[in-house]
CSV table of C-alpha atoms in Angstrom, one decimal:
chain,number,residue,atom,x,y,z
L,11,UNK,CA,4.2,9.4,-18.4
L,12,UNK,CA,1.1,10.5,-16.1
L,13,UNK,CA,0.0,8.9,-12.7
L,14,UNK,CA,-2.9,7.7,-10.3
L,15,UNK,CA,-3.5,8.5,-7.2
L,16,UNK,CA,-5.3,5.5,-4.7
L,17,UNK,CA,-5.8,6.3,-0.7
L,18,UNK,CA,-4.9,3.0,1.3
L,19,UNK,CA,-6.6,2.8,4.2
L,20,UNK,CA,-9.4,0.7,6.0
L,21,UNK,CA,-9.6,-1.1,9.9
L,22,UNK,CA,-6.7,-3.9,8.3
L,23,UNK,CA,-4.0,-4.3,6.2
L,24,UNK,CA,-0.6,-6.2,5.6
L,25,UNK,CA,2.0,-6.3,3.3
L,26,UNK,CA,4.1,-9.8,3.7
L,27,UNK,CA,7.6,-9.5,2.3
L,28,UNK,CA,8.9,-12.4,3.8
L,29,UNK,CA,8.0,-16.5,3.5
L,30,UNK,CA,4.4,-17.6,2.4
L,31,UNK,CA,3.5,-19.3,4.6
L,32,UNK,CA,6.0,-19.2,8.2
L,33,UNK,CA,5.2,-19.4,11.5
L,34,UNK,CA,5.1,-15.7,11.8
L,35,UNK,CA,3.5,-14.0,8.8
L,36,UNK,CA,4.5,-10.4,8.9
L,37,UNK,CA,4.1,-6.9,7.6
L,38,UNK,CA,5.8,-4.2,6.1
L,39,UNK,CA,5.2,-0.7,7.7
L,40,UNK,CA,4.0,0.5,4.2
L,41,UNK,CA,2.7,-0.8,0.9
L,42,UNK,CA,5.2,-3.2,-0.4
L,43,UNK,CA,5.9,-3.3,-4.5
L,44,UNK,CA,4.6,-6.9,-4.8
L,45,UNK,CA,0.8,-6.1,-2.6
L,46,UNK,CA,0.9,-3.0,-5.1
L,47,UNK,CA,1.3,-4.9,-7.9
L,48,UNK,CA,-0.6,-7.7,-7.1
L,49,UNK,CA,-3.5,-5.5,-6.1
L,50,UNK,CA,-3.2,-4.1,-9.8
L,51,UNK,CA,-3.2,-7.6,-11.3
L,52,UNK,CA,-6.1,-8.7,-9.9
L,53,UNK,CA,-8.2,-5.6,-11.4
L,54,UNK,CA,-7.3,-5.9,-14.3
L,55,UNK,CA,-8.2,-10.3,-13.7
L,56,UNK,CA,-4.6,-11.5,-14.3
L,57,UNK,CA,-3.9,-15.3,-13.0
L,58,UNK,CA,-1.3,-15.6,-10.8
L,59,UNK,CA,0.4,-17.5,-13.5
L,60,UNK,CA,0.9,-14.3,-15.6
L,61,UNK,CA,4.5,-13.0,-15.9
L,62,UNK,CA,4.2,-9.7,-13.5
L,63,UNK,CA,7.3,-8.0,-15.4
L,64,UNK,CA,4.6,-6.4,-17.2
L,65,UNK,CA,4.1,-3.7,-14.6
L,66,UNK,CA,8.2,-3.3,-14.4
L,67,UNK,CA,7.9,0.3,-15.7
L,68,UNK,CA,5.7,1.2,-12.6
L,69,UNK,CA,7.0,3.4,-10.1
L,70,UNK,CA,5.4,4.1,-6.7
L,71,UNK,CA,5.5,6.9,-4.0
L,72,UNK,CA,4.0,6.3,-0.7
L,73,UNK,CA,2.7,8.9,1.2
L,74,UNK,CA,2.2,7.8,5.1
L,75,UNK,CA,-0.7,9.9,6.6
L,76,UNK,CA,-0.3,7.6,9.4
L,77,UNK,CA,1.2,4.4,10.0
L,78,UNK,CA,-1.3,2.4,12.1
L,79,UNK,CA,-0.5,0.1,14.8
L,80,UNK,CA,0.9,-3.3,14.9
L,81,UNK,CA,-1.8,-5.7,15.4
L,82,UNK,CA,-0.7,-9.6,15.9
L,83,UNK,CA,-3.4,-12.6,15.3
L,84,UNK,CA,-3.1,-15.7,17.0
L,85,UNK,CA,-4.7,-17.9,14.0
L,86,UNK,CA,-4.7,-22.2,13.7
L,87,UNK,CA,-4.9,-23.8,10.2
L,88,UNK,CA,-6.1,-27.4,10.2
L,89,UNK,CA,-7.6,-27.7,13.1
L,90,UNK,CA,-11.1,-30.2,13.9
L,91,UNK,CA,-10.1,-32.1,10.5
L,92,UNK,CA,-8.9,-36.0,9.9
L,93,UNK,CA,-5.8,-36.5,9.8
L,94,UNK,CA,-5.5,-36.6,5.7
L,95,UNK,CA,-7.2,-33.1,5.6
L,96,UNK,CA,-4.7,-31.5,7.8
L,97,UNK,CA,-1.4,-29.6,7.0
L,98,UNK,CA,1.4,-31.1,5.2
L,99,UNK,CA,4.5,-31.9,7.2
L,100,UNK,CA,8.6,-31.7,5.0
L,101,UNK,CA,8.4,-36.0,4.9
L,102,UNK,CA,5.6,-35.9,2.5
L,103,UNK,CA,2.9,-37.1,5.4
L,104,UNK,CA,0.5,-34.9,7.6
L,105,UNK,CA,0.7,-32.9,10.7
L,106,UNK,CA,-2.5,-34.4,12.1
L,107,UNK,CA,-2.9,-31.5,14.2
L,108,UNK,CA,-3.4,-27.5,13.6
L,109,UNK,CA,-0.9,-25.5,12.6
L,110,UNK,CA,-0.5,-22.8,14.4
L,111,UNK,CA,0.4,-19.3,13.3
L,112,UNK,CA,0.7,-15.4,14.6
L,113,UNK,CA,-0.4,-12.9,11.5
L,114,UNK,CA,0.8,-9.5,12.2
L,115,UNK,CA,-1.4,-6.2,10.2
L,116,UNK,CA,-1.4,-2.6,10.3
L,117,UNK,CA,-4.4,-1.4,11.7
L,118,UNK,CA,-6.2,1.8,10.9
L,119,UNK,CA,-2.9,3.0,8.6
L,120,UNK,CA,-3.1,5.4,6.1
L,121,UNK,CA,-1.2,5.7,2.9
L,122,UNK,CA,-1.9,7.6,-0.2
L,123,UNK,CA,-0.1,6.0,-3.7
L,124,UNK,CA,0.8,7.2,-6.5
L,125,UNK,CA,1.5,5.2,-9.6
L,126,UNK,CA,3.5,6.4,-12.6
L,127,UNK,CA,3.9,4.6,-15.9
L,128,UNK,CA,3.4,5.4,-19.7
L,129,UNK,CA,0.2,7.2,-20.2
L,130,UNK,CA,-1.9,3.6,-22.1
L,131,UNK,CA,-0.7,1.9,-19.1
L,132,UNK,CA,-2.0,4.2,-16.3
L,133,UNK,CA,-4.9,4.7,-18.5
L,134,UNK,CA,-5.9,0.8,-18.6
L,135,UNK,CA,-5.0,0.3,-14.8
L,136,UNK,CA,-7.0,3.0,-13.7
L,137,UNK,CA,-10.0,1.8,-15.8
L,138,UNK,CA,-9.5,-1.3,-13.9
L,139,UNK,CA,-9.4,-0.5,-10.4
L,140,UNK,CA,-12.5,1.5,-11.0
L,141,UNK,CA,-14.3,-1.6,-12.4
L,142,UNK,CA,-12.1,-4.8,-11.0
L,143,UNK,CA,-11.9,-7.6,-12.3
L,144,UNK,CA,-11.8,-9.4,-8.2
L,145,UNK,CA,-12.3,-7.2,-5.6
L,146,UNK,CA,-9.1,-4.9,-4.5
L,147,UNK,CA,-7.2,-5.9,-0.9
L,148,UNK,CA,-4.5,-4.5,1.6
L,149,UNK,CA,-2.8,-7.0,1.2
L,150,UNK,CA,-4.8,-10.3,2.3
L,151,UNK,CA,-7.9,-11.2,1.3
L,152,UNK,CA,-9.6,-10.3,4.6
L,153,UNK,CA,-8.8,-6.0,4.8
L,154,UNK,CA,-10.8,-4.4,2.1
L,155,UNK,CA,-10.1,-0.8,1.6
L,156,UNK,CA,-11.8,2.0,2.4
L,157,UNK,CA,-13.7,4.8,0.4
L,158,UNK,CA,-12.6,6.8,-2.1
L,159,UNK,CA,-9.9,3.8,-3.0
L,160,UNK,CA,-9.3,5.6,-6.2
L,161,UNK,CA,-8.6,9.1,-5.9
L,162,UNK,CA,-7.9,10.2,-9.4
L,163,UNK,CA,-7.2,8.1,-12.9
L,164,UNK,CA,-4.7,10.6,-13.9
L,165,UNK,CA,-2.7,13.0,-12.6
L,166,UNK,CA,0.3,15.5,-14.4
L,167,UNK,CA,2.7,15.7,-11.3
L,168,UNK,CA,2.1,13.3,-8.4
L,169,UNK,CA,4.6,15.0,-6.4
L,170,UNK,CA,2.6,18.4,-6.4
L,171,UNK,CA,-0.5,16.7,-5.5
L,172,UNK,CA,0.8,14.4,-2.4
L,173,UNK,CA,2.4,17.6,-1.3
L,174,UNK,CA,-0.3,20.2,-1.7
L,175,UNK,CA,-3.6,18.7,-2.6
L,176,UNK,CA,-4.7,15.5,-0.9
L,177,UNK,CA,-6.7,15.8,2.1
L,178,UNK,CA,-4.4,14.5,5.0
L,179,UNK,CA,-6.0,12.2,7.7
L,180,UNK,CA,-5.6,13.0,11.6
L,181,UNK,CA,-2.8,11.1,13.2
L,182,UNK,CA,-3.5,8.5,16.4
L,183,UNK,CA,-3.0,9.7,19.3
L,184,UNK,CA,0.1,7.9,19.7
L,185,UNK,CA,1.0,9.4,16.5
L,186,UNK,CA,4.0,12.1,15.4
L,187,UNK,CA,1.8,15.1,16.1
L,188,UNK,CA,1.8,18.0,13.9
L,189,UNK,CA,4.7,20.3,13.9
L,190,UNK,CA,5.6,23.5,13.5
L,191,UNK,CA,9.4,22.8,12.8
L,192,UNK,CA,8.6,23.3,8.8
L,193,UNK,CA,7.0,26.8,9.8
L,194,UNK,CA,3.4,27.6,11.3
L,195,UNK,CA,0.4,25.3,10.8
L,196,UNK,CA,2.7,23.0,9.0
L,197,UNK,CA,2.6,18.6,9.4
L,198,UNK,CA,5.5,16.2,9.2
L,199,UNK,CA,5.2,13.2,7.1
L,200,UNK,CA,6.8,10.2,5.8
L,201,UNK,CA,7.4,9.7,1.9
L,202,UNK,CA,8.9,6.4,0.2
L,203,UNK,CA,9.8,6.9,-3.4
L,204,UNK,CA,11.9,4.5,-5.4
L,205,UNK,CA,14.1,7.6,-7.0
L,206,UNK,CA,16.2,10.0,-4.6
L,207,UNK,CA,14.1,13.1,-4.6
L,208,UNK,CA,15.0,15.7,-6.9
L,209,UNK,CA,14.0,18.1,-3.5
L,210,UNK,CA,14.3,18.0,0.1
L,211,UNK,CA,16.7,15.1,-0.2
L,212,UNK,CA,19.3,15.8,2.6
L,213,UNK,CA,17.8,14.2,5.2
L,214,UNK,CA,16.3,10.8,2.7
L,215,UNK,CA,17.5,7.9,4.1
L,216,UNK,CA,17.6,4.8,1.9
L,217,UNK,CA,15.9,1.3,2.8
L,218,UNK,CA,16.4,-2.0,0.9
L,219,UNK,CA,13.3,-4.2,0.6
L,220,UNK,CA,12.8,-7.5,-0.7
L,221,UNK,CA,9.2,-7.1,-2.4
L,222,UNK,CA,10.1,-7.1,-6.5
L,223,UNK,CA,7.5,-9.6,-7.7
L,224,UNK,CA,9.5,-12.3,-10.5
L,225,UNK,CA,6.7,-14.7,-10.5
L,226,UNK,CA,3.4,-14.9,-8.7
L,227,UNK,CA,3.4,-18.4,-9.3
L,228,UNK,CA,1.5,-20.2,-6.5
L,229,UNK,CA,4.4,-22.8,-6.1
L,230,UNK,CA,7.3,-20.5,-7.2
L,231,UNK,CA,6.7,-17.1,-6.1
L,232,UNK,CA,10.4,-15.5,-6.5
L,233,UNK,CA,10.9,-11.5,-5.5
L,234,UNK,CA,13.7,-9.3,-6.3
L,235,UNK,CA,15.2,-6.3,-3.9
L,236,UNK,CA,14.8,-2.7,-4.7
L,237,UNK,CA,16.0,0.3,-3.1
L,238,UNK,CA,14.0,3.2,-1.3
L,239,UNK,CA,14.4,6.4,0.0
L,240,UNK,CA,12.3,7.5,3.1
L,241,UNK,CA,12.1,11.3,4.1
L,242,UNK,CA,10.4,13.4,6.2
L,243,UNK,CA,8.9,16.6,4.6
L,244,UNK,CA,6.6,19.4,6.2
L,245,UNK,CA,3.6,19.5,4.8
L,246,UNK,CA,0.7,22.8,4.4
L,247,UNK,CA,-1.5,22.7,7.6
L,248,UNK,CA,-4.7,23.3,5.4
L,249,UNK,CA,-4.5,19.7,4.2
L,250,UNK,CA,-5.0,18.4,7.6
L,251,UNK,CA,-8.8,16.9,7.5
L,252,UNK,CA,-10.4,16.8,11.1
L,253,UNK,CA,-12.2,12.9,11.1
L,254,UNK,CA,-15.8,14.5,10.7
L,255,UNK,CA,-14.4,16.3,7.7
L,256,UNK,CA,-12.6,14.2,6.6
L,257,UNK,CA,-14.3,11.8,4.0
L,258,UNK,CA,-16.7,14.9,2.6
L,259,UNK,CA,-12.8,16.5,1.9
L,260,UNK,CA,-11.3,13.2,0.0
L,261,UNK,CA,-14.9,12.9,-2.0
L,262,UNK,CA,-14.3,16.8,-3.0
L,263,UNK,CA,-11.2,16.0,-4.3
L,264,UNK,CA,-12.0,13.1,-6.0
L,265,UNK,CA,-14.6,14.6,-7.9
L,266,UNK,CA,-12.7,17.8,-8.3
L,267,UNK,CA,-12.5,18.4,-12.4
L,268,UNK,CA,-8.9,18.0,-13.2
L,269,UNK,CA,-7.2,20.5,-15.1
């Protein structure tokens, strides 16, 4: 087994895990497993189509360097067209008028990935989100990321670099602010793992979420539940990257040889 590392961020992102297409489109405060997956799939130029229990022996840890803020969008669909070219209605017929809906995103989160899986897996997935197939997203179509994207291709323990290598970003304002609970020049963060950490588990609280992609199918998409476990963990102040140092930091470590 080896792992990946990817940095999430960019001005917008948004990880439905609820209906396609409600009245309220919403996001998850992190990465869900189906935008992970789905982000995968379309750099390596799988169809929707394609049976997505191919990537079942993935397993992701979040890292939140900082969570964003919730963004709503006031957003018609429809709208200025006849009546035929306008949304569908239950009876069969059409709306003749714009549907109306409020998108929510993340904006300016942070969230560093890792992906584990058997070592020709990794190795093809990381080829492919350096060279996609279609372009990566956060989620919709409309937040590209940021760069670096892709941190490293392949990594021997994940856990030792989200804890002690990457470059962490600055927190808003509105932010959790550093603390020195953990010890001096120390900073507390959120992790989401799908495994109860082997370490610092006695304050993980477990989550349920509903983001397990079955199909991808445009008109079947089906998802599963999974469980998660959320903790807090203290983190080395000398990851904390200032914003003017930040990206020369994350381009450091990206390039860094690894050993």
């Amino acid at each position: 087994m080896s792992s990946l590392l990817l940095r999430l961020a960019g001005p917008l992102q948004s990880w439905g895990e609820r209906a396609a297409f409600p009245a309220i489109r919403d996001t998850a405060p992190f990465p869900t497993r189906s935008g992970l997956i789905g982000l995968i799939s379309a750099a390596e130029g799988r169809g929707r189509e394609r049976d997505p229990q191919d990537y079942a022996a993935l397993e992701f840890t979040v890292r939140v360097d900082r969570p964003g803020v919730l963004l709503s969008d006031y957003h018609t669909v429809g709208g200025g067209y006849p009546k035929n070219r306008t949304a569908a209605t239950a009876g069969g017929g059409n709306k003749g008028a714009a549907v109306i809906t409020h998108r929510h995103y993340l904006a300016d989160a942070v969230f560093v990935v890792a992906v584990t899986g058997p070592d020709d897996d990794i190795e093809r997935i990381g080829a492919a989100l350096q060279s996609p197939y279609w372009a990566p997203h956060l989620g919709r179509r409309s937040c590209a990321p940021d760069e670096p994207f892709v941190l490293r291709t392949r990594v021997g323990d994940p856990e030792v670099e989200l804890r002690t290598r990457v470059p962490l970003s600055a927190p808003h304002r509105g932010d959790r602010q550093p603390s020195r609970a953990g010890g001096a020049g120390t900073h507390r963060v959120d992790f989401l793992r799908e495994r109860l950490p082997g370490e610092g588990n006695q304050n993980a609280v477990s989550l349920s979420a509903h983001d397990v992609p079955v199909s991808f199918a445009s008109q079947g998409r089906i998802h599963g539940k999974r469980q998660l476990y959320r903790t807090t963990e203290d983190l080395p102040g000398a990851l904390f990257a200032e914003p003017a140092e930040l990206h020369r930091r994350l381009i450091d470590y990206a390039l860094e040889t690894t050993a």
